[in-house]
N, CA, C and O atoms as CSV, one atom per row, in Angstrom:
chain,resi,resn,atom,element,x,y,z
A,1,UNK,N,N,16.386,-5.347,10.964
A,1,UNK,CA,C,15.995,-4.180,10.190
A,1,UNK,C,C,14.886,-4.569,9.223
A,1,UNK,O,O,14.965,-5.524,8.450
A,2,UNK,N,N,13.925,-3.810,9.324
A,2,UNK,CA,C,12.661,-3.808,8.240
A,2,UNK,C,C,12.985,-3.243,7.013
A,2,UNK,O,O,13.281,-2.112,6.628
A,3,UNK,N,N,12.775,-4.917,6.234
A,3,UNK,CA,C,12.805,-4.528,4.588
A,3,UNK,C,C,11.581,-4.488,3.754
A,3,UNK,O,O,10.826,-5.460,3.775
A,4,UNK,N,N,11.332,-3.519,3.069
A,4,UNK,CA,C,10.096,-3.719,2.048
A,4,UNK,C,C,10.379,-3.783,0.794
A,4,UNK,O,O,10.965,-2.907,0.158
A,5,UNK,N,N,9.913,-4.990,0.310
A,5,UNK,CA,C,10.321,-4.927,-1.145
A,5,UNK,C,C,9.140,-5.021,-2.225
A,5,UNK,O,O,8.722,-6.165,-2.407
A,6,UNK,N,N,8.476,-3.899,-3.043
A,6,UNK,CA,C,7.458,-3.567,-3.961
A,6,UNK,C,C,7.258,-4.095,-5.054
A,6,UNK,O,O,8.019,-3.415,-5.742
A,7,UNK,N,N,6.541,-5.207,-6.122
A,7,UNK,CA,C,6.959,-5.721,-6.722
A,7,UNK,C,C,5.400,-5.745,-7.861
A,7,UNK,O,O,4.270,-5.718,-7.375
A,8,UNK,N,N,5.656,-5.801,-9.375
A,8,UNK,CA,C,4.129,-6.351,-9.565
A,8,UNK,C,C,3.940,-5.004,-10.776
A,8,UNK,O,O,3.388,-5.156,-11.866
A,9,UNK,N,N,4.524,-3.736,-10.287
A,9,UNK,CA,C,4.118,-2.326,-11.343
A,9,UNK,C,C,4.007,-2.802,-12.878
A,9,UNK,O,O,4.297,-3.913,-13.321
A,10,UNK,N,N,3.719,-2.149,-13.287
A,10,UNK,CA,C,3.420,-2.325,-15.366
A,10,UNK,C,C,3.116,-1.030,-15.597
A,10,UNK,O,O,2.994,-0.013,-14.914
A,11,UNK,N,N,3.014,-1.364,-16.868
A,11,UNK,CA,C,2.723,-0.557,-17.798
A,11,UNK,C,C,0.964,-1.006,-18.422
A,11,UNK,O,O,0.771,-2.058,-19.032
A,12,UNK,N,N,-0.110,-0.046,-18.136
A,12,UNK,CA,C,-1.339,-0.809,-18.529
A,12,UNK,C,C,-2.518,-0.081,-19.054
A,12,UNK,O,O,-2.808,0.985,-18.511
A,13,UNK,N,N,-3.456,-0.651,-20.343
A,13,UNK,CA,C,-4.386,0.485,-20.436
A,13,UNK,C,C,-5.377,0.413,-19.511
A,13,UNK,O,O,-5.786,-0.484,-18.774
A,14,UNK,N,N,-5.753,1.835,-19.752
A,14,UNK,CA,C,-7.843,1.963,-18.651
A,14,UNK,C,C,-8.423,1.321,-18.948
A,14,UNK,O,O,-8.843,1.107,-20.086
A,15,UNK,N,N,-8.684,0.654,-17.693
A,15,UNK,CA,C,-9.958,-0.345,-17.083
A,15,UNK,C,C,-9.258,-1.632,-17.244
A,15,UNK,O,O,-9.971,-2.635,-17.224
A,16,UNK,N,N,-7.780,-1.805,-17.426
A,16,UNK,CA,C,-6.798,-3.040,-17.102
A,16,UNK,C,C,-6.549,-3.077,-15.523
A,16,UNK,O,O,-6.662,-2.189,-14.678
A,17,UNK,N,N,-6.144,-4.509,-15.419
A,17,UNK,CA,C,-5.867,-4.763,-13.793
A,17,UNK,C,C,-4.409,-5.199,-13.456
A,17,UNK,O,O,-3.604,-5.720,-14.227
A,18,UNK,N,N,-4.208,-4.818,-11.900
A,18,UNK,CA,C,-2.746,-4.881,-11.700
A,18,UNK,C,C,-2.588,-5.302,-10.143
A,18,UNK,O,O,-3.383,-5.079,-9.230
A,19,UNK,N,N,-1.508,-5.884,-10.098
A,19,UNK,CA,C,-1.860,-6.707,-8.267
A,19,UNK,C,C,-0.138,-6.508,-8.450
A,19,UNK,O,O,0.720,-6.821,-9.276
A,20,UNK,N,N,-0.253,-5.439,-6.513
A,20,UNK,CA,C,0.821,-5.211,-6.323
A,20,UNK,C,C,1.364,-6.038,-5.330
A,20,UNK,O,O,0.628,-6.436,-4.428
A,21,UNK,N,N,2.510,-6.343,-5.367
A,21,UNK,CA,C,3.142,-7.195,-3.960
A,21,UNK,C,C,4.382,-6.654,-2.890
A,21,UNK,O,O,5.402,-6.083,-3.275
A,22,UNK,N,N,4.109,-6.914,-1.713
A,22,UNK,CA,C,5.002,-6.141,-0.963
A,22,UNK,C,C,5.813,-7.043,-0.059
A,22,UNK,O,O,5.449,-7.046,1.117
A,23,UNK,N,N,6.681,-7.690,-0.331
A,23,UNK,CA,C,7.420,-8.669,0.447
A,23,UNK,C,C,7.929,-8.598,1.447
A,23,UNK,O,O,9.089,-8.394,1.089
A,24,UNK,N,N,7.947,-8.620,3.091
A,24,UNK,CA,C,8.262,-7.872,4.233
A,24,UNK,C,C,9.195,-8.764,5.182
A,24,UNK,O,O,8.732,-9.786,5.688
A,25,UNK,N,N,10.383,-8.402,5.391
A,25,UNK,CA,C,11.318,-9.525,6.180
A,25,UNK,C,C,11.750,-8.130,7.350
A,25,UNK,O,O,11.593,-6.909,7.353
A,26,UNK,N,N,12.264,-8.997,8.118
A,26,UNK,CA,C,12.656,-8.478,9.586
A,26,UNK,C,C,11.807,-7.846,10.399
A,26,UNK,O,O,12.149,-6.813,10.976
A,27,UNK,N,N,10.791,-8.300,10.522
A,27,UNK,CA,C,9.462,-8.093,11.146
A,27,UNK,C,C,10.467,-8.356,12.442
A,27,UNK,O,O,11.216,-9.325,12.317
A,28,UNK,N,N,10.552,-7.680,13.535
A,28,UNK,CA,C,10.372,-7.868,15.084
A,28,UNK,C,C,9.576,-8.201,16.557
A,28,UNK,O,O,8.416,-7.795,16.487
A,29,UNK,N,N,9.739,-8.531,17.243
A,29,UNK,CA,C,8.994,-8.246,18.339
A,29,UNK,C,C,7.986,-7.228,18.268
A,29,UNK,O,O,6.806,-7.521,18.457
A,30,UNK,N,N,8.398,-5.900,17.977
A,30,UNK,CA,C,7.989,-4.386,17.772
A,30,UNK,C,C,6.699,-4.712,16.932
A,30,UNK,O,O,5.647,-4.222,17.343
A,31,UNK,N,N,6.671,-5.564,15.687
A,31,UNK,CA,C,5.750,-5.813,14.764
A,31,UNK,C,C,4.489,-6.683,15.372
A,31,UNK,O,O,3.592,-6.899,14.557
A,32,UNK,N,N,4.355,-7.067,16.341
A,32,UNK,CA,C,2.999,-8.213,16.814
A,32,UNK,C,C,1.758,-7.579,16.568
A,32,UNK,O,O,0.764,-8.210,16.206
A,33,UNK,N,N,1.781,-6.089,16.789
A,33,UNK,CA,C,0.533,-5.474,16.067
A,33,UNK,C,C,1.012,-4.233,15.389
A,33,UNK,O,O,1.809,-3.373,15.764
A,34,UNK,N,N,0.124,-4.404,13.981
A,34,UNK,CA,C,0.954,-3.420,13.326
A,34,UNK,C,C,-0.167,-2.745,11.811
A,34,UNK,O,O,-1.124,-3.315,11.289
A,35,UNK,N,N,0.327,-1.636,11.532
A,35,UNK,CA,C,-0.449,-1.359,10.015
A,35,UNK,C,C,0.485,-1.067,8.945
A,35,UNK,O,O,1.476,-0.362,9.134
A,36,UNK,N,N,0.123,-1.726,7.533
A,36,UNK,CA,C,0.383,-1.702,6.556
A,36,UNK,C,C,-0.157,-0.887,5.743
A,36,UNK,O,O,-1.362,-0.669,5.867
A,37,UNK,N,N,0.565,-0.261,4.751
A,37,UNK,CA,C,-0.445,0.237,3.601
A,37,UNK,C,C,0.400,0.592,2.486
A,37,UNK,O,O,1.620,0.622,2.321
A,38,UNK,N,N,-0.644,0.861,1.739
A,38,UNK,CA,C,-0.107,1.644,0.380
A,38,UNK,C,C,-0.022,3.126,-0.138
A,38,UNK,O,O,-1.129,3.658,-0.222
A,39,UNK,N,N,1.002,3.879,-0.489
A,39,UNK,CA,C,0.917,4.948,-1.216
A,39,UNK,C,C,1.100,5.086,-2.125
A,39,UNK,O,O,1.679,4.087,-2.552
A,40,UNK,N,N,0.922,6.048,-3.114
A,40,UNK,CA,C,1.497,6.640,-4.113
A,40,UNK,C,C,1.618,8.048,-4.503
A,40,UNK,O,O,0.834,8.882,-4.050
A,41,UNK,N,N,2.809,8.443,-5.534
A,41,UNK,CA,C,3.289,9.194,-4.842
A,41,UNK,C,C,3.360,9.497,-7.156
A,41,UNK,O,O,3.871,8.699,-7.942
A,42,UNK,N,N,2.648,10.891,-7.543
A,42,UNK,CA,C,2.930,11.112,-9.585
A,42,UNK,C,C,3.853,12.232,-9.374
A,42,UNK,O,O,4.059,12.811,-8.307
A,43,UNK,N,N,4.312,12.436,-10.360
A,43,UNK,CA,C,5.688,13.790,-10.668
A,43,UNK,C,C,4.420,14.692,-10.344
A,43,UNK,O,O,3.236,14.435,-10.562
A,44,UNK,N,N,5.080,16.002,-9.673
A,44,UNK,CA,C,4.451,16.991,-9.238
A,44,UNK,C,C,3.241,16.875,-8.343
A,44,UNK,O,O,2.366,17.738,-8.416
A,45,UNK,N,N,3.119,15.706,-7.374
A,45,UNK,CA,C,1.852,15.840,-6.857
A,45,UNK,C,C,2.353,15.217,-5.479
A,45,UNK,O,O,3.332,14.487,-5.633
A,46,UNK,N,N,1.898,15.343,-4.152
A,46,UNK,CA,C,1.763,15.773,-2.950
A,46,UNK,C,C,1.657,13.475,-2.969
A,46,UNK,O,O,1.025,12.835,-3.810
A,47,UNK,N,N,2.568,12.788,-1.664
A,47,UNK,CA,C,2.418,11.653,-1.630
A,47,UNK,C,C,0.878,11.454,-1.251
A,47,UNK,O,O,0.460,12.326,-0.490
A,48,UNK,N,N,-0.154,10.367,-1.674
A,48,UNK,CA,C,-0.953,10.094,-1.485
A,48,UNK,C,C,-1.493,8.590,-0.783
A,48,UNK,O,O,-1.251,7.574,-1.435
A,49,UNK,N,N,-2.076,8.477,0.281
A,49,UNK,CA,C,-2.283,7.355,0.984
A,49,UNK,C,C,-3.320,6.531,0.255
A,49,UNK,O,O,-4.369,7.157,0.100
A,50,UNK,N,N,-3.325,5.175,-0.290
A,50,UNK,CA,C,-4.485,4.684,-1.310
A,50,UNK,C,C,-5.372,3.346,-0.202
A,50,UNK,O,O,-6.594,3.207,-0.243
A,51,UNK,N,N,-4.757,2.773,0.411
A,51,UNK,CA,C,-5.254,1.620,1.221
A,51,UNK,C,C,-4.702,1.310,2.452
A,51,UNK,O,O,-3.485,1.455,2.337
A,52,UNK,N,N,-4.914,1.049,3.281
A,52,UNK,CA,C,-3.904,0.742,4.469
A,52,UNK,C,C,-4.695,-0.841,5.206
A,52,UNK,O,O,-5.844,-1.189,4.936
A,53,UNK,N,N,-4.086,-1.335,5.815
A,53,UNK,CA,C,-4.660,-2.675,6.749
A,53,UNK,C,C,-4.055,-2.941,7.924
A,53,UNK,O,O,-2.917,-3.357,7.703
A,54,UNK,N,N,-4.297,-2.889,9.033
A,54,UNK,CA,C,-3.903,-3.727,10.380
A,54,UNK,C,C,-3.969,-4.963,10.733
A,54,UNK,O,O,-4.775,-5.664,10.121
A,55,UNK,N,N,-3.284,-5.473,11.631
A,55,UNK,CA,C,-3.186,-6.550,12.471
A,55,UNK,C,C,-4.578,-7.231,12.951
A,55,UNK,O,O,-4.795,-8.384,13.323
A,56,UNK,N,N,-5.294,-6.313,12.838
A,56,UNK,CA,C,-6.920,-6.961,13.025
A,56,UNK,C,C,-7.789,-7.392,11.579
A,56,UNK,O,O,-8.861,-7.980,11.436
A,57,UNK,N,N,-6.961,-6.904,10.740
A,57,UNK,CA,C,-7.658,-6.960,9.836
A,57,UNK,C,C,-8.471,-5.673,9.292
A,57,UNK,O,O,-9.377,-5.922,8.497
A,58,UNK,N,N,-8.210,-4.130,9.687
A,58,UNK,CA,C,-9.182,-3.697,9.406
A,58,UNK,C,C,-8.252,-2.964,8.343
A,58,UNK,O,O,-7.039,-2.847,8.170
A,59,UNK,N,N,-9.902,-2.343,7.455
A,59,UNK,CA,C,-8.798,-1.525,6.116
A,59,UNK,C,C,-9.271,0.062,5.865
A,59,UNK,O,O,-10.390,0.445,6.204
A,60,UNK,N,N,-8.789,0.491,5.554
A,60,UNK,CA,C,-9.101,2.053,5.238
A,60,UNK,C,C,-9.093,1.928,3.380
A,60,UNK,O,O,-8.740,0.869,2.862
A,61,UNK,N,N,-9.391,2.765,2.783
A,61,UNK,CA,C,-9.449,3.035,1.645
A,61,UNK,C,C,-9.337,4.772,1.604
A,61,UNK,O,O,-9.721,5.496,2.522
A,62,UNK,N,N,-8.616,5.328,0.102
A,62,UNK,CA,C,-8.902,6.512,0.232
A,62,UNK,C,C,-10.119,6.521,-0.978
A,62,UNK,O,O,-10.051,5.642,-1.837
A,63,UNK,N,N,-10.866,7.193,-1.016
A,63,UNK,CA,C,-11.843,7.805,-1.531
A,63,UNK,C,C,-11.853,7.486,-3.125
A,63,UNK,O,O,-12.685,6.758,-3.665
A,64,UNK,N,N,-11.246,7.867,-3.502
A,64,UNK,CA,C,-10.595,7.615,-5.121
A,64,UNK,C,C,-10.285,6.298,-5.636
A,64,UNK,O,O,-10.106,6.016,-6.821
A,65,UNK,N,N,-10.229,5.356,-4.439
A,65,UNK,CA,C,-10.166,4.137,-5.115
A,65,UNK,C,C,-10.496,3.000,-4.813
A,65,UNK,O,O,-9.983,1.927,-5.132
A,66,UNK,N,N,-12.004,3.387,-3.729
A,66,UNK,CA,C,-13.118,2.449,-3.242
A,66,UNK,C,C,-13.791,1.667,-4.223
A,66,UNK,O,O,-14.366,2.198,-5.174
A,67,UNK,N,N,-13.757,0.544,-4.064
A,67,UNK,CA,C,-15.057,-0.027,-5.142
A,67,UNK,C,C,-13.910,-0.704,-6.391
A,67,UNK,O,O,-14.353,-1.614,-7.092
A,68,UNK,N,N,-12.715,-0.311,-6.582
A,68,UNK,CA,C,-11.512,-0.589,-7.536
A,68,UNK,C,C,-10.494,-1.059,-6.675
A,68,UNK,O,O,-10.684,-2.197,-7.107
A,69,UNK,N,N,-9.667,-1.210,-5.923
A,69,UNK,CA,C,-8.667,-1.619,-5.297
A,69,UNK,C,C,-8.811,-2.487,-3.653
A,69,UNK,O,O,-9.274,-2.104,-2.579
A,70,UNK,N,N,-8.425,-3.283,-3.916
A,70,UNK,CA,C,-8.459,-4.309,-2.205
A,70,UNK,C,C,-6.957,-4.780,-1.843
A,70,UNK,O,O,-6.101,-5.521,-2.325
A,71,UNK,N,N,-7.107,-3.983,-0.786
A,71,UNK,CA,C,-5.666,-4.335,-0.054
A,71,UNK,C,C,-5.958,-5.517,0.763
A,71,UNK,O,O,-6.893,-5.401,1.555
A,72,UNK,N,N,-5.321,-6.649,0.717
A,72,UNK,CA,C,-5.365,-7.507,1.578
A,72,UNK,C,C,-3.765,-8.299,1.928
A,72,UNK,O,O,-2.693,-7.927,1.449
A,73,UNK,N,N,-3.920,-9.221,2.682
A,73,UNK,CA,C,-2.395,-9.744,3.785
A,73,UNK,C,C,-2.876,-11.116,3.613
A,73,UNK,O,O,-4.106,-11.136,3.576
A,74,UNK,N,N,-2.167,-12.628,3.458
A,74,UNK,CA,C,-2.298,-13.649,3.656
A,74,UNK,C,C,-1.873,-13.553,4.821
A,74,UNK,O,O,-2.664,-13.598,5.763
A,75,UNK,N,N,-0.640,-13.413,4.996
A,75,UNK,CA,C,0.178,-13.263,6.150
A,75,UNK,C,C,0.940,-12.111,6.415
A,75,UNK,O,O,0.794,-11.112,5.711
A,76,UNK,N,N,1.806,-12.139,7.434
A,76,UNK,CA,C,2.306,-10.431,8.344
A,76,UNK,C,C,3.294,-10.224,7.389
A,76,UNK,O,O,3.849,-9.163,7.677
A,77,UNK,N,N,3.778,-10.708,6.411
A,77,UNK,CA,C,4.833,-10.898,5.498
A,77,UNK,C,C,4.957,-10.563,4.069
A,77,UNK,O,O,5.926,-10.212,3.395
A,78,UNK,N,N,3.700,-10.767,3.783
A,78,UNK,CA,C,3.256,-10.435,2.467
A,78,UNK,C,C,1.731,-9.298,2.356
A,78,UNK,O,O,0.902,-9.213,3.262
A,79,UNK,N,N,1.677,-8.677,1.301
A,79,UNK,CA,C,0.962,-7.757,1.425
A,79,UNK,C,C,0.867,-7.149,0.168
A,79,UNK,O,O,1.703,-6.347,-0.248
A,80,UNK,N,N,-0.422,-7.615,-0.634
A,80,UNK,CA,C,-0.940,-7.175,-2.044
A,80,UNK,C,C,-2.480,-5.971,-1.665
A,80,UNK,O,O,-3.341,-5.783,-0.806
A,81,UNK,N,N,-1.975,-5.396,-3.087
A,81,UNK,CA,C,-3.063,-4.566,-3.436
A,81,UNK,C,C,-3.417,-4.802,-4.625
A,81,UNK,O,O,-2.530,-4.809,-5.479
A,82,UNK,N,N,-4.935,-5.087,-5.057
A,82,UNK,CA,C,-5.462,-5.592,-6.232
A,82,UNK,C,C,-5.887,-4.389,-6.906
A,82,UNK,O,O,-6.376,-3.536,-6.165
A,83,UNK,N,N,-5.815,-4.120,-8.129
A,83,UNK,CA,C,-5.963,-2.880,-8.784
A,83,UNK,C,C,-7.239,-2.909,-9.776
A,83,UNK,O,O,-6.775,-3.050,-10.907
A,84,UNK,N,N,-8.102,-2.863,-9.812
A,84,UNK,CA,C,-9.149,-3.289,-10.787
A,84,UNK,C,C,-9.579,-2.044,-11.284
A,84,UNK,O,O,-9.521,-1.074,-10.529
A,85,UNK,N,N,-10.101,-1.884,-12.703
A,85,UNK,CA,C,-10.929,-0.696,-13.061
A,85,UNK,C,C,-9.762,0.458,-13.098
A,85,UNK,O,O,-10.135,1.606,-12.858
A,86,UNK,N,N,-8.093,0.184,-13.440
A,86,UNK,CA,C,-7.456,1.183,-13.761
A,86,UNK,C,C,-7.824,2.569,-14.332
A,86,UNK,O,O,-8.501,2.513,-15.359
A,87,UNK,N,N,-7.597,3.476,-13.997
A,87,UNK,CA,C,-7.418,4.828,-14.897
A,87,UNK,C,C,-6.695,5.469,-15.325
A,87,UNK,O,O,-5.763,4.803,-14.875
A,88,UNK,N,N,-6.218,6.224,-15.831
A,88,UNK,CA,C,-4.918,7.281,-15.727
A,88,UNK,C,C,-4.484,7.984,-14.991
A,88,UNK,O,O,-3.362,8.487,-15.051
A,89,UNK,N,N,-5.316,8.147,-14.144
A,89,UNK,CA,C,-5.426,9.257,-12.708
A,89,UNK,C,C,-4.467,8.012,-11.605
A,89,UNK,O,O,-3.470,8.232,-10.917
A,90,UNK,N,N,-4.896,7.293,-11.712
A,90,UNK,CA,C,-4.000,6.133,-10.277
A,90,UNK,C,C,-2.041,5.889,-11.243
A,90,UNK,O,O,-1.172,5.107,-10.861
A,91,UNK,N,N,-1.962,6.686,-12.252
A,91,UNK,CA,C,-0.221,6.454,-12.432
A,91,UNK,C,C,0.424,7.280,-11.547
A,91,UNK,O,O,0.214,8.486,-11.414
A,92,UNK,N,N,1.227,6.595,-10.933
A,92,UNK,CA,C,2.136,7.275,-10.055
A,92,UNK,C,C,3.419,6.225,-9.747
A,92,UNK,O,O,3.457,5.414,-10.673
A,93,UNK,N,N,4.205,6.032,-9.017
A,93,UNK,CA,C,4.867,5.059,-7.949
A,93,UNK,C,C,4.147,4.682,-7.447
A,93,UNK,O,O,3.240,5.515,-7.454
A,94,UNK,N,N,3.718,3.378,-6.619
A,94,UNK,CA,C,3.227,2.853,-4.832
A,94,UNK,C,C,4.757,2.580,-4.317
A,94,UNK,O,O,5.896,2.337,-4.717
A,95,UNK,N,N,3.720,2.861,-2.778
A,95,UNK,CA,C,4.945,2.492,-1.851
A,95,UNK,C,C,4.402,1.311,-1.259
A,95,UNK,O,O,3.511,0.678,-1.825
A,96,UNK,N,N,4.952,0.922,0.008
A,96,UNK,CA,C,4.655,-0.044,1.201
A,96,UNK,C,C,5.183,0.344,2.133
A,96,UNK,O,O,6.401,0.358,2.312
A,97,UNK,N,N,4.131,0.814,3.059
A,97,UNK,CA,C,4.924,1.088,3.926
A,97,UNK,C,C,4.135,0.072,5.831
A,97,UNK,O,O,2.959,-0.260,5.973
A,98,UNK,N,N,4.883,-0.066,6.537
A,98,UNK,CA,C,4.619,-0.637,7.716
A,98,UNK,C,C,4.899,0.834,8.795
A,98,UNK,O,O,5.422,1.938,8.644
A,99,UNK,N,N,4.125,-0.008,10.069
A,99,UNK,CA,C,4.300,0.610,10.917
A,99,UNK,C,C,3.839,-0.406,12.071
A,99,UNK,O,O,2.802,-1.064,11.988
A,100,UNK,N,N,4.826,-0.465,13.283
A,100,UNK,CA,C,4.262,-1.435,14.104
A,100,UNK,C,C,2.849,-0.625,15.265
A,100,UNK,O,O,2.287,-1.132,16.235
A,101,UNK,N,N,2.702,0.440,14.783
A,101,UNK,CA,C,0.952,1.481,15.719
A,101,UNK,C,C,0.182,0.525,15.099
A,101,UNK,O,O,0.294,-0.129,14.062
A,102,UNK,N,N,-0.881,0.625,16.264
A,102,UNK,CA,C,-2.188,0.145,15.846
A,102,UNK,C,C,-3.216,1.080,16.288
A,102,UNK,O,O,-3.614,1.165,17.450
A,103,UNK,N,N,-3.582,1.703,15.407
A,103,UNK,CA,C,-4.620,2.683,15.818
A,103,UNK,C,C,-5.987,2.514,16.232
A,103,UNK,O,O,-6.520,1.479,15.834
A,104,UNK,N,N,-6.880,3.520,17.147
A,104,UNK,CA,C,-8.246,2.796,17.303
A,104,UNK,C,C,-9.138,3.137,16.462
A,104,UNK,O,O,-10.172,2.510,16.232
A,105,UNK,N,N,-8.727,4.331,15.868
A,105,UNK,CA,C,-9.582,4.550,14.752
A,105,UNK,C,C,-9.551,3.647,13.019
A,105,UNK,O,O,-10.052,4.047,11.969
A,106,UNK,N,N,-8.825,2.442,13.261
A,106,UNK,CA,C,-8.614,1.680,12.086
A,106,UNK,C,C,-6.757,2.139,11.621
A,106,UNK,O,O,-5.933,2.783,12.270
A,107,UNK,N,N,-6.677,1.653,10.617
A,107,UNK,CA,C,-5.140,1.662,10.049
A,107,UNK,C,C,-5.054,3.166,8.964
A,107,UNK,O,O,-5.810,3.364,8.012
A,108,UNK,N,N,-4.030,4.016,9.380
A,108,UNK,CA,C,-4.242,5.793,8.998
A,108,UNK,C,C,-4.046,5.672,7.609
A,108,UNK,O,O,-3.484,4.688,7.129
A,109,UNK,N,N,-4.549,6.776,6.810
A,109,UNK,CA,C,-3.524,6.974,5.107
A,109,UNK,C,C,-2.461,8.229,5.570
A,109,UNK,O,O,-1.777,8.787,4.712
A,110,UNK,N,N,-2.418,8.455,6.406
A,110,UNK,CA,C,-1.244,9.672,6.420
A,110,UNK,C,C,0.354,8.729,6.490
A,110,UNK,O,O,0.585,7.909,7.378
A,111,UNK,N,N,1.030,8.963,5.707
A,111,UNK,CA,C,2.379,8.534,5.514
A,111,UNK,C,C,2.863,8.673,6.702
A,111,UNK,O,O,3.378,7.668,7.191
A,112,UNK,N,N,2.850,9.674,7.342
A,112,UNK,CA,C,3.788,10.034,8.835
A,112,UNK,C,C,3.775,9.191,9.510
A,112,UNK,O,O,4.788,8.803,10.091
A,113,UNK,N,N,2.441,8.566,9.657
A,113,UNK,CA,C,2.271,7.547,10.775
A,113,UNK,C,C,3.210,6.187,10.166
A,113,UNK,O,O,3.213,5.135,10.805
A,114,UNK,N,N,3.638,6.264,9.462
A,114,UNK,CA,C,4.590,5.214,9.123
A,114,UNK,C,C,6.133,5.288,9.161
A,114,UNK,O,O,6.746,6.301,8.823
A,115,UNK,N,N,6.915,3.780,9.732
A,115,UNK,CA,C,8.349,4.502,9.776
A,115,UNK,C,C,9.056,3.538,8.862
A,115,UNK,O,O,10.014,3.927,8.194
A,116,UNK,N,N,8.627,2.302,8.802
A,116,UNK,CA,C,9.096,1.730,7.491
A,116,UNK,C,C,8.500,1.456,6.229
A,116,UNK,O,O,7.364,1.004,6.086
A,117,UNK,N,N,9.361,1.764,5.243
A,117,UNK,CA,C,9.174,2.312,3.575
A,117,UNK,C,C,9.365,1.360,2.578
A,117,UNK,O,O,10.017,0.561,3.251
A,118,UNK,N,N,9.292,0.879,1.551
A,118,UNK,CA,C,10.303,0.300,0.360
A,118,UNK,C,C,10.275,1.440,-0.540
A,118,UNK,O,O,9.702,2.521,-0.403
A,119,UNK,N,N,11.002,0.999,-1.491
A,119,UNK,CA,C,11.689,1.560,-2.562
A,119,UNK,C,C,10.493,2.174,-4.313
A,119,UNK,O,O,10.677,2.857,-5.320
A,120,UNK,N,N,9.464,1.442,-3.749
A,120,UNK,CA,C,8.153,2.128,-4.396
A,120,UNK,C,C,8.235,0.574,-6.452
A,120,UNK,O,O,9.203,0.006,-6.958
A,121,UNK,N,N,7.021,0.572,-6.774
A,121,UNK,CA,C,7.310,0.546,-7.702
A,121,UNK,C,C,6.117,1.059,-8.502
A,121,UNK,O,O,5.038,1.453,-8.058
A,122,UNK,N,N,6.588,0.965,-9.976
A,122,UNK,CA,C,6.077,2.275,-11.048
A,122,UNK,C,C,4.671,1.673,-11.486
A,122,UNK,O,O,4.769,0.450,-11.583
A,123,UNK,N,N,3.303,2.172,-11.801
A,123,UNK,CA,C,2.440,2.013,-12.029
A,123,UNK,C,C,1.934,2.883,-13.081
A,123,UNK,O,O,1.564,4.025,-12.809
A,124,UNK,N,N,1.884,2.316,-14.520
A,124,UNK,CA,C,1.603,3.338,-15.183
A,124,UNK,C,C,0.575,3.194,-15.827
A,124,UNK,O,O,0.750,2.180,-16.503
A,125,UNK,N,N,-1.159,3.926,-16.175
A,125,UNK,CA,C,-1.771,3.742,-17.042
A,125,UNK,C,C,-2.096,4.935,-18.097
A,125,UNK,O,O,-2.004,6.145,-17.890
A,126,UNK,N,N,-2.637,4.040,-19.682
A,126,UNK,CA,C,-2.320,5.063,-20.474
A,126,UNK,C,C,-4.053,5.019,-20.922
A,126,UNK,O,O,-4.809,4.080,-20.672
A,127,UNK,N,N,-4.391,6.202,-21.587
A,127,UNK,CA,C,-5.828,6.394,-21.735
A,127,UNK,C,C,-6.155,5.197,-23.168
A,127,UNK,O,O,-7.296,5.061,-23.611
């Protein structure tokens, strides 16, 4: 069974930095190619896809947090997102989520395409 465990959230002011970690055990067979990513998800607002990465290495970004955040993987196991150039607008939860698809159009931000989750952790910045 695929575990994700989210680790790294604070409490931080704008234009502070924050590096999230996503610790990943029971990777399977199923997992040899696969995409990772990040969401987040503020009170009253619709979950949002922020970075994602595949098995090839490739990465998506959403729009809002190009040029500030790099998702990257040492290995299939571990899985950080670097937070640079905080705002108030990026407080929410992140998630981690996996999925063993590999898409051809690169690694998706739509949540659906994902079937394993962790438990999210809290990211908060204050103006």
């Amino acid at each position: 069974q695929v575990r994700l465990v989210e680790s790294g959230g604070d409490s931080v002011q704008a234009g502070g930095t924050l590096r999230l970690s996503c610790a990943a055990t029971g990777f399977t067979d199923r997992y040899t190619t696969y995409s990772m990513g990040w969401f987040r998800q503020a009170p009253g607002k619709e979950r949002e896809g922020v970075a994602a990465i595949d098995s090839r290495g490739t990465t998506h970004y959403a729009n809002s947090v190009k040029g500030r955040f790099t998702i990257f993987q040492p290995n299939k196991n571990t899985l950080f997102l670097q937070m640079n150039s905080l705002k108030p607008d990026d407080t929410a939860m992140y998630y981690c989520a996996a999925d063993p698809g590999l898409w051809v159009g690169g690694p998706p931000l739509l949540g659906d395409s994902y079937s394993d989750w962790g438990l999210g952790t809290q990211v908060t910045v204050s103006s």
